[in-house]
Tab-separated table of C-alpha atoms in Angstrom:
chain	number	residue	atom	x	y	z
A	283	UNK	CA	7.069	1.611	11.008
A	284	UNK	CA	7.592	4.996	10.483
A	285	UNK	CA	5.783	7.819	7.888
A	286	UNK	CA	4.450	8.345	4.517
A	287	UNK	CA	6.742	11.113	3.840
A	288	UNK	CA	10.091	9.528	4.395
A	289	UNK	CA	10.638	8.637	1.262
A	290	UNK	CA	11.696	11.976	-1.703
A	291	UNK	CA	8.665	11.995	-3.658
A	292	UNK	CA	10.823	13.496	-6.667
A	293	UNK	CA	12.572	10.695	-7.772
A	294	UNK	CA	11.621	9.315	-10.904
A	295	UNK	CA	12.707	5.642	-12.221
A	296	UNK	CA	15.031	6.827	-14.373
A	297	UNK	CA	17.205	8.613	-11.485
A	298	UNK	CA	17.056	5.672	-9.720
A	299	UNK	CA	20.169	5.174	-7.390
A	300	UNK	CA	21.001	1.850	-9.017
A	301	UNK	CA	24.717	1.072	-9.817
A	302	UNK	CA	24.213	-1.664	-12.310
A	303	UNK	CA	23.098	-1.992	-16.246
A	304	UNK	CA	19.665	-4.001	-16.950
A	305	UNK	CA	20.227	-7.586	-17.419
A	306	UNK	CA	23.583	-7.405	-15.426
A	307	UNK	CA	23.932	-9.193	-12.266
A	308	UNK	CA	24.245	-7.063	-8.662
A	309	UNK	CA	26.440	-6.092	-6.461
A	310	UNK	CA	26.292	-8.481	-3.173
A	311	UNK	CA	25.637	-6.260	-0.225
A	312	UNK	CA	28.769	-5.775	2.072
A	313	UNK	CA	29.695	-7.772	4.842
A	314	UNK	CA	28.717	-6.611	8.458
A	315	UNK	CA	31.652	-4.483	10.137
A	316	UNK	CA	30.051	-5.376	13.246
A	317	UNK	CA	31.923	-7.424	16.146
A	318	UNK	CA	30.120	-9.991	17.501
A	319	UNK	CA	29.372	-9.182	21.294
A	320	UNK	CA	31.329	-10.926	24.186
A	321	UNK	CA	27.857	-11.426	25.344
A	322	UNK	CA	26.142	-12.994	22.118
A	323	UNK	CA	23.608	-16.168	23.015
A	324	UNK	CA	21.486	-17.941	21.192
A	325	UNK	CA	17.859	-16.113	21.447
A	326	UNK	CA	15.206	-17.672	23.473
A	327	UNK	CA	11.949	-18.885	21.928
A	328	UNK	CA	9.287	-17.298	20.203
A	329	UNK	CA	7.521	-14.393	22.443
A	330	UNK	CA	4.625	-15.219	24.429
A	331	UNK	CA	1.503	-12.536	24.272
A	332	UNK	CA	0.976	-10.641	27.351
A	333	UNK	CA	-2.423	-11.648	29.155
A	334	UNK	CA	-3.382	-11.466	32.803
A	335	UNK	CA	-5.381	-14.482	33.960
A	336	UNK	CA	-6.962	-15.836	36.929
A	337	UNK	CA	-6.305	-19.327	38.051
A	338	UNK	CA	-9.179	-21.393	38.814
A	339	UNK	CA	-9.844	-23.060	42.546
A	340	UNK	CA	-11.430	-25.654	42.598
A	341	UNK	CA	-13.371	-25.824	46.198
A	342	UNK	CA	-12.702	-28.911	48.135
A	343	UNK	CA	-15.677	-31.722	49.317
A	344	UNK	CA	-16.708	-30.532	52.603
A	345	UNK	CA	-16.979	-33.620	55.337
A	346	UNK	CA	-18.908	-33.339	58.567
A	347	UNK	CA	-22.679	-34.227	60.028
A	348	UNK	CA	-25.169	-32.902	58.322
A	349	UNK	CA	-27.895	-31.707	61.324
A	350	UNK	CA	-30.184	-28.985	60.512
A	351	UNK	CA	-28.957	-28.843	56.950
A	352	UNK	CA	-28.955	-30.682	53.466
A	353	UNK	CA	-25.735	-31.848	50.769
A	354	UNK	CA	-26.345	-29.595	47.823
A	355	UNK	CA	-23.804	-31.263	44.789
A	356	UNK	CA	-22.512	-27.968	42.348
A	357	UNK	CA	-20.120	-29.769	39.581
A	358	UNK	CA	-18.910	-32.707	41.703
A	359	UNK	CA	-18.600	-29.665	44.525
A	360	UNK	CA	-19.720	-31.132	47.669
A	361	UNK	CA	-21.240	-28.179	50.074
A	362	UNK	CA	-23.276	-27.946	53.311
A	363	UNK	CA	-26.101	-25.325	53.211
A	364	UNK	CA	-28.495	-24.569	55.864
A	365	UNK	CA	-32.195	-26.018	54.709
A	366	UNK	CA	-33.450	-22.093	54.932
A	367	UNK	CA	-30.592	-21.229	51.955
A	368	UNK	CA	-29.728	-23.125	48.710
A	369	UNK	CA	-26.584	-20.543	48.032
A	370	UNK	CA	-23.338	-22.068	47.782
A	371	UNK	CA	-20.708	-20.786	49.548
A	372	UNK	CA	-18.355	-20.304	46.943
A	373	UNK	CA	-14.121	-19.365	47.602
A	374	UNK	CA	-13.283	-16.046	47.157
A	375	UNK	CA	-11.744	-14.097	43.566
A	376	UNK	CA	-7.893	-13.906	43.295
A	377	UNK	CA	-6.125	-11.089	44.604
A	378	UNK	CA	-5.030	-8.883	41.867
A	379	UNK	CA	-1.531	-9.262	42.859
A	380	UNK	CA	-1.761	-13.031	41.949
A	381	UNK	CA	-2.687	-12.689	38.683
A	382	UNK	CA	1.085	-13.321	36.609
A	383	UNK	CA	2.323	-11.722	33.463
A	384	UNK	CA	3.587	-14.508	31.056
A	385	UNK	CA	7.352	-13.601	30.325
A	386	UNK	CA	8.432	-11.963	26.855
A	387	UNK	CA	10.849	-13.594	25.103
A	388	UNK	CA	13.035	-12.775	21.514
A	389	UNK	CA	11.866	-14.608	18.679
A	390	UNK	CA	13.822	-18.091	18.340
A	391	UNK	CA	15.472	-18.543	14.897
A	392	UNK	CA	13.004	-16.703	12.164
A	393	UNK	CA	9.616	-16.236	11.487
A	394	UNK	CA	8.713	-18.077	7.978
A	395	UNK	CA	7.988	-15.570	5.268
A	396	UNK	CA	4.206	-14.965	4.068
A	397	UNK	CA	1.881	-14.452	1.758
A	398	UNK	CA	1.961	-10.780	2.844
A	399	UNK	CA	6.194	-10.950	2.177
A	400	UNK	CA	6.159	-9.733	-1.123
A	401	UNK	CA	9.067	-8.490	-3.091
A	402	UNK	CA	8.074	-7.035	-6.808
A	403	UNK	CA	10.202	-7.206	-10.028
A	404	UNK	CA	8.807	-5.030	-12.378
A	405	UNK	CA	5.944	-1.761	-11.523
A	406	UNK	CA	3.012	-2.969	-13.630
A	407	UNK	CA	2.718	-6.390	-10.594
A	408	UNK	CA	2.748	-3.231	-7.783
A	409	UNK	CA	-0.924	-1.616	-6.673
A	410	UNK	CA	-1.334	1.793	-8.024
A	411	UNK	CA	-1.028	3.256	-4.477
A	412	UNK	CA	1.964	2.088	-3.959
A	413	UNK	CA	4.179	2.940	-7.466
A	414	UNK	CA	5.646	6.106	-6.695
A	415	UNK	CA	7.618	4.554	-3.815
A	416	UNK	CA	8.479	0.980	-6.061
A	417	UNK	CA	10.088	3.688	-8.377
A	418	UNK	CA	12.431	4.717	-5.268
A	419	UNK	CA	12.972	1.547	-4.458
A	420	UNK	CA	16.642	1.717	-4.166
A	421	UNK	CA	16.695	4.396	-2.420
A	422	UNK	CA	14.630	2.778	0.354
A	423	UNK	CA	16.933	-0.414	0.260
A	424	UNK	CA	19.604	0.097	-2.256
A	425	UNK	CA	20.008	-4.144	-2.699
A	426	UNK	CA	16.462	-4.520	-3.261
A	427	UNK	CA	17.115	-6.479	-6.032
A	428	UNK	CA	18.379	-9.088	-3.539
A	429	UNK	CA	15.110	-10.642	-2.404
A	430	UNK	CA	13.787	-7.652	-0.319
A	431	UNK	CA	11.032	-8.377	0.958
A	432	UNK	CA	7.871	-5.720	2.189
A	433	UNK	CA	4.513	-5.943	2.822
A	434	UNK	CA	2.314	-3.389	1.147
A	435	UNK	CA	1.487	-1.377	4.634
A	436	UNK	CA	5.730	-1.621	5.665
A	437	UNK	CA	6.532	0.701	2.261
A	438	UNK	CA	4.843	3.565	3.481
A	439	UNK	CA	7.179	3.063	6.655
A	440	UNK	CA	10.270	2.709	5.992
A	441	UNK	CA	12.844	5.277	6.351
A	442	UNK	CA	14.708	5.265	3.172
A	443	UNK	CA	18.295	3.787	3.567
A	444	UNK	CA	20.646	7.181	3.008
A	445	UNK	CA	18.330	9.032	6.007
A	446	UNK	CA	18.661	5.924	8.378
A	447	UNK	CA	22.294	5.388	7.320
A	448	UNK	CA	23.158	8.484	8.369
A	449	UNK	CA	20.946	9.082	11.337
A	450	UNK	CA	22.769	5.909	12.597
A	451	UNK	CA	25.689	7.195	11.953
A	452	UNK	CA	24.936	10.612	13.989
A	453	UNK	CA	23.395	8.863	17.237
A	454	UNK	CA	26.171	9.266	20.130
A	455	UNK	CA	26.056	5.223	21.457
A	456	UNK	CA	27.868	6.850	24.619
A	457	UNK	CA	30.585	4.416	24.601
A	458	UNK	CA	32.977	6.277	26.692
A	459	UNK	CA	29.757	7.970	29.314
A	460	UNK	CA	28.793	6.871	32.987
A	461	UNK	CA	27.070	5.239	32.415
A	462	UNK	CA	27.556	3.398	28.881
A	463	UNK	CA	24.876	3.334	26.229
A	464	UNK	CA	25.632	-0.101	24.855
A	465	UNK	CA	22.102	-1.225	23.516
A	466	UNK	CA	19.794	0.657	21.298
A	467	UNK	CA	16.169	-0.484	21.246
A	468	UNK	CA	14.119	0.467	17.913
A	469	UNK	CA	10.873	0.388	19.092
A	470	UNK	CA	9.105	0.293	15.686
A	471	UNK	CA	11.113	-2.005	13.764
A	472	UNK	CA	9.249	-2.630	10.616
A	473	UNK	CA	10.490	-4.026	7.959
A	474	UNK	CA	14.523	-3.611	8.778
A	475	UNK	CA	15.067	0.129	7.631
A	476	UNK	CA	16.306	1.549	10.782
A	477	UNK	CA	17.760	-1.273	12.380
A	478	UNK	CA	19.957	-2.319	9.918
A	479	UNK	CA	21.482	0.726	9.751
A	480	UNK	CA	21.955	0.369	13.340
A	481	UNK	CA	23.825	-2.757	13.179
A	482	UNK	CA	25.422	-1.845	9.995
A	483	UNK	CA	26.973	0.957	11.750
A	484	UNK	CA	28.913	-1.051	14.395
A	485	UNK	CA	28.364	1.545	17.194
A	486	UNK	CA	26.116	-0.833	20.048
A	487	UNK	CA	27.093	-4.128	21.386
A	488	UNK	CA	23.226	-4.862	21.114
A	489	UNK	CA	20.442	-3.994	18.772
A	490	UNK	CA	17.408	-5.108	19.212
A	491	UNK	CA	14.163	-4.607	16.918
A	492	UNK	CA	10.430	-4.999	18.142
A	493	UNK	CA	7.395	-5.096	15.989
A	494	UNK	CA	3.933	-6.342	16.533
A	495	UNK	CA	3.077	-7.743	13.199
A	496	UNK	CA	4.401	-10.950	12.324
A	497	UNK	CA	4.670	-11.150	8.549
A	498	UNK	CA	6.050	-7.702	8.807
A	499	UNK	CA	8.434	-8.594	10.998
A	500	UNK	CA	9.443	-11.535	8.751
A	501	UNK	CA	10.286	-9.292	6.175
A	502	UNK	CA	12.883	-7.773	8.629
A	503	UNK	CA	14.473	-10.691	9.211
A	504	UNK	CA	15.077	-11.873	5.788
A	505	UNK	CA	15.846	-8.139	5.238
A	506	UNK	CA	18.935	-8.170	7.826
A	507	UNK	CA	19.778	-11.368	6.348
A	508	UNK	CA	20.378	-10.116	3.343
A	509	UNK	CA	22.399	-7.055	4.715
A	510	UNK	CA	24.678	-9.462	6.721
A	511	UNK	CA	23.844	-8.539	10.263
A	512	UNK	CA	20.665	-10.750	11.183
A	513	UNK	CA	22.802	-12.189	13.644
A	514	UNK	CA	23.408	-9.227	15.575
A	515	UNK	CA	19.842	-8.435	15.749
A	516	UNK	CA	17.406	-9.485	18.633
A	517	UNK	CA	14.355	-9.795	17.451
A	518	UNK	CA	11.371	-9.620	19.419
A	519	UNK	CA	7.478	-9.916	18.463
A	520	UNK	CA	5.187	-7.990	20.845
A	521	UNK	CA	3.758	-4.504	21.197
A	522	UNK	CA	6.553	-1.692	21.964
A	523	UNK	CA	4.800	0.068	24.930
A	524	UNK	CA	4.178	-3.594	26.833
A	525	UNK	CA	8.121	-4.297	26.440
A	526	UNK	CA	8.613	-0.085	27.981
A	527	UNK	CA	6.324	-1.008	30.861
A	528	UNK	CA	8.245	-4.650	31.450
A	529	UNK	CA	11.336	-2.904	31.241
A	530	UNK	CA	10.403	-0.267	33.682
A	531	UNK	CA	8.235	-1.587	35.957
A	532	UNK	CA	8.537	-5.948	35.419
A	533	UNK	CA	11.590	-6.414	34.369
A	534	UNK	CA	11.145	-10.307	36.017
A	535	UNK	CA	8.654	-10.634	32.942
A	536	UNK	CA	11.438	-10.569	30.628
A	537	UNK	CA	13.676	-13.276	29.452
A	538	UNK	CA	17.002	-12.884	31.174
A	539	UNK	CA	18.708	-12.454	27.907
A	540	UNK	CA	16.852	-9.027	27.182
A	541	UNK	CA	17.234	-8.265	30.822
A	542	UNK	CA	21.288	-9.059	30.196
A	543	UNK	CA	21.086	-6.506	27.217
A	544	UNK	CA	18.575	-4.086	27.738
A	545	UNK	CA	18.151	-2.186	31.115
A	546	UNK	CA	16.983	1.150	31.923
A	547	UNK	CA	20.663	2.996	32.518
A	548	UNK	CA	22.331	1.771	29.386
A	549	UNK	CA	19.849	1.630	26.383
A	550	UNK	CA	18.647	3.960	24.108
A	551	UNK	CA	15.155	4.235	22.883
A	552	UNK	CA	14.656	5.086	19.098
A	553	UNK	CA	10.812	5.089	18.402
A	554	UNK	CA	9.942	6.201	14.627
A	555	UNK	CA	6.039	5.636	15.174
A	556	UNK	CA	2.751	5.620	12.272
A	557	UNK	CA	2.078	9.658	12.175
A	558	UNK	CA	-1.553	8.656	10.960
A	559	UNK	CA	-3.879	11.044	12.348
A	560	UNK	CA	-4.888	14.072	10.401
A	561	UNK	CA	-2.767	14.625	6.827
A	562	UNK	CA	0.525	16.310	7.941
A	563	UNK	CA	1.472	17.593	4.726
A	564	UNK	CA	-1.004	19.963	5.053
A	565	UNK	CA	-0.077	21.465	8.055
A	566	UNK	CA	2.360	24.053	8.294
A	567	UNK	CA	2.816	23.046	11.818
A	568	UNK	CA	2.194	19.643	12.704
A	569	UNK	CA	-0.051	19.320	15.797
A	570	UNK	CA	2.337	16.004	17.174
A	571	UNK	CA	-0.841	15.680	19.511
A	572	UNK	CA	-3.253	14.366	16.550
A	573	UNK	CA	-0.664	11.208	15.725
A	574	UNK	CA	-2.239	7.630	15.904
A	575	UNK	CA	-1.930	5.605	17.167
A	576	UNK	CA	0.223	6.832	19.504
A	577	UNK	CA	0.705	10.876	20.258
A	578	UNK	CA	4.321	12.666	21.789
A	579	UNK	CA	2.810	12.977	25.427
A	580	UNK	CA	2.277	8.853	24.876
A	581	UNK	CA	5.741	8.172	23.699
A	582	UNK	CA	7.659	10.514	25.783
A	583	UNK	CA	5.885	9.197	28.631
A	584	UNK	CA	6.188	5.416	27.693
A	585	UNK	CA	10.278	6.144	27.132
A	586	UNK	CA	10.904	8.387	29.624
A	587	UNK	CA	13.120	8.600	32.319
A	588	UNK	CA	15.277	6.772	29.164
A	589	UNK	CA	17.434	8.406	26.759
A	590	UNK	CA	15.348	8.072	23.555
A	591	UNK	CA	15.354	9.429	19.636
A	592	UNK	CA	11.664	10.396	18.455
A	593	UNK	CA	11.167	10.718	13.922
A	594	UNK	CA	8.581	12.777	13.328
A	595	UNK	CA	6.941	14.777	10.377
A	596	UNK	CA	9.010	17.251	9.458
A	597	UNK	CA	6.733	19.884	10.112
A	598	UNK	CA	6.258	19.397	13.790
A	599	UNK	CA	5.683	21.774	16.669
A	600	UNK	CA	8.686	22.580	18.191
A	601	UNK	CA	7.031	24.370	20.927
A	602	UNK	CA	5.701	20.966	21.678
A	603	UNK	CA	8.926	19.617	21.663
A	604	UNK	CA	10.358	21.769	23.919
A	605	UNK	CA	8.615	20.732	26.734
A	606	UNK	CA	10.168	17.307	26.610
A	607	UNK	CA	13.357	18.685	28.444
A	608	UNK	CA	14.734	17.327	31.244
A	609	UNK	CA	14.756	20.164	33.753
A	610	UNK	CA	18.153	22.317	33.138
A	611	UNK	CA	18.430	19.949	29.625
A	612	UNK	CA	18.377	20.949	26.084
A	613	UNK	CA	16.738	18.577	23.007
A	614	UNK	CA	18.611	18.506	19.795
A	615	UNK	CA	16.289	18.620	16.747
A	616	UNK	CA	17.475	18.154	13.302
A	617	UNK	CA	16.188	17.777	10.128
A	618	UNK	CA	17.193	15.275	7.866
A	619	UNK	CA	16.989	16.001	4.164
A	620	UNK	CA	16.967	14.023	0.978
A	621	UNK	CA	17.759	15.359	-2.751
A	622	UNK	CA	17.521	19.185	-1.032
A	623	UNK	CA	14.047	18.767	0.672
A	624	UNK	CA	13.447	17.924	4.527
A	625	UNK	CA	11.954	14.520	4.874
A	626	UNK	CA	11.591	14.281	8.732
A	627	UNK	CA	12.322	15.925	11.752
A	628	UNK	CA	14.659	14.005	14.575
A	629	UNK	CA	14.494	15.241	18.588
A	630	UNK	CA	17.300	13.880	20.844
A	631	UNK	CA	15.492	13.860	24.170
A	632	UNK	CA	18.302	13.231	27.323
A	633	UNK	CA	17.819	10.515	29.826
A	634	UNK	CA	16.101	12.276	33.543
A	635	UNK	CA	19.020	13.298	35.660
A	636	UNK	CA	18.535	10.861	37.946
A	637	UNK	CA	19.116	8.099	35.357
A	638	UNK	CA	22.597	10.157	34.069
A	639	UNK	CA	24.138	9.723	38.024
C-alpha cells in the first residue's frame, strides 16, 4: 500500500531508468545477498479469517414424572413445563470469554495469480488513469520487464524502488542492541515494493509482509520471486491491525512460527498506509488526522509500545508528529527525495522505555 505521490511525477518515457536497447533482452535481476536464517521453516497454511463465534448447546432430554405438568417437544428438545407456562426453559448464552479466536497463520506456498495480476507491455493496453506511472515504470520496479505483476489499485501504492532501496538501507535493524531487532514487520505490504527492499538488503533474519487483499498480495509474491528473495519472505493474508492486536494482546492466536519470529521486544513495525482522505497535494500542511482509512493517532496506537517506521505525505504536520515521543525520546523525520523533489516524509518513532529495558 502506500500513496499516490510516491512515485516523481516528472519522468517522462523517454528518461526512463532502463539499461537496455528495444528489442534486446534484460538484465536478470541479482541474486539475494540474504543468508538464510538458522531459524527458516517451512510456512504454515493459508491464514484463517478472524471471527468470534458462539458454540451451540444443544439442551439435553429431561427424564422424571410428569405431575402437575405437561412434555412440551422444541426440535427433538424434550422439556418439562408447568401446565400454567408453555416457555421453555432454555440453557444460558456463552460467556464472552468462551468465545475463541481462530489462529492466524502465514500463507502456505503462493497464492495463484489473477485476473486482477496484470503486468502491461506497451501504454496504449494501460487505463488512462494510470499512464503517467506505466511511463515510470522502472523506476517503481526497475526489472519490470520480468513479469511484474500489479493490480491497477497496487500502482498508486507502491513506493518506487530507489526510495524503498534506500530507506531499507537507512533503517538501524539493531543487530548489536538489548534487545536485538531481528524481524521487521511491513504492515502494508502491497504489491512487494517495500519488502523486497527489505530482504534485498540483508539486514533482518526475518521479514515478513501482510496484506489483506489476495490478488494483490499475489502480485507480491511473484514479485519477490522474481527479485530472488520470496523465500525469505513470510507472507501472511489478513488485516494489519488484527495481527498488532494478536501480537500484543493474543499472541496464543498466532501460529508458533510467527510467534518464533515476531514478538513484541525484537520487531520493528514499518506501516506505509493509503493517505486517502482529503487531496494532500493541496495542503501545505497535511492534517495526518484526515487519512483513511486509518489516521496517525490509529497507527501509533495500534504499533505502539513497538519500535515502528510511519511513510507519510510529505507535507505532514510535524507538530502532530511530535507528540508521538516516547517521554524523554526524540523522532527522526526525514524526507526522502526523488530527481530533486520530496516524495514522502519518514518518522522513526522509538519503542516505550519499558520495551528498550
Amino acid at each position: 500500500m502506500g500513496n499516490e505521490q510516491s512515485v516523481p511525477e516528472d519522468i517522462s518515457e523517454s528518461e526512463s531508468p532502463a539499461r537496455w536497447k528495444e528489442g534486446s533482452t534484460p538484465p536478470r535481476p541479482p541474486r539475494s545477498p540474504i543468508k538464510r536464517a538458522a531459524s527458516s521453516r517451512p510456512l504454515g497454511t493459508i491464514i484463517q479469517p478472524h471471527s468470534s463465534r458462539v458454540s451451540k448447546r444443544t439442551s439435553k432430554k429431561r427424564k422424571g414424572d410428569k405431575k402437575n405438568g405437561r412434555e412440551l417437544m422444541l426440535d427433538e428438545k424434550q422439556i418439562d413445563v408447568p401446565e400454567t407456562s408453555i416457555e421453555p426453559v432454555l440453557e444460558p448464552e456463552q460467556e464472552p470469554e468462551q468465545i475463541k479466536m481462530s489462529i492466524m497463520k502465514p500463507v502456505d506456498g503462493k497464492l495463484p495469480l489473477t485476473d486482477e495480476c496484470l503486468h502491461y507491455d506497451d501504454v496504449l493496453e494501460v487505463p488512462s488513469n494510470l499512464q503517467k506511472y506505466f511511463h515510470q515504470r522502472y523506476s517503481i520496479f526497475n526489472f519490470y520487464d520480468h513479469d511484474i505483476r500489479l493490480t491497477n489499485d497496487a500502482w498508486f501504492g507502491v513506493t518506487p524502488e530507489p526510495l524503498a532501496s534506500r530507506l531499507a538501507s537507512d533503517l538501524p535493524s539493531h543487530l548489536y542492541s538489548t534487545p536485538r531487532r531481528t524481524t521487521i514487520v511491513d504492515l502494508f505490504g502491497g504489491a512487494g515494493g517495500n519488502t523486497i527492499a527489505f530482504a534485498l538488503s540483508g539486514k533482518w533474519d526475518h521479514v515478513i509482509s501482510i496484506e489483506r487483499d489476495a490478488s494483490t498480495l499475489a502480485c507480491a509474491q511473484h514479485n519477490a520471486e522474481v527479485y530472488g528473495v520470496a523465500e525469505y519472505i513470510t507472507f501472511i493474508h489478513g488485516d494489519c491491525l488484527d495481527f498488532l492486536d494478536r501480537l500484543k494482546n493474543h499472541p496464543e492466536t498466532l501460529d508458533p512460527s510467527l510467534r518464533e519470529k515476531c514478538s513484541i521486544d525484537d520487531t520493528v513495525l514499518f506501516a506505509s498506509p493509503p493517505w486517502g482522505g482529503v487531496d494532500y497535494k493541496e495542503q501545505e500542511v497535511f492534517d495526518l488526522s484526515t487519512m483513511e482509512p486509518y489516521n496517525l493517532e490509529v497507527l501509533h496506537q495500534a504499533c505502539s509500545p513497538m519500535e515502528h517506521v510511519l511513510y507519510l505525505p510529505r507535507t505532514s504536520d510535524l507538530r502532530q508528529i511530535a507528540k508521538l515521543a516516547p517521554e524523554g525520546e526524540q523522532i527522526e523525520v526525514v524526507q526522502y527525495c526523488m530527481e530533486g523533489a520530496s516524495k514522502a516524509m519518514v518518522a522513526l518513532i522509538p519503542a516505550a522505555a519499558s520495551q528498550t529495558t
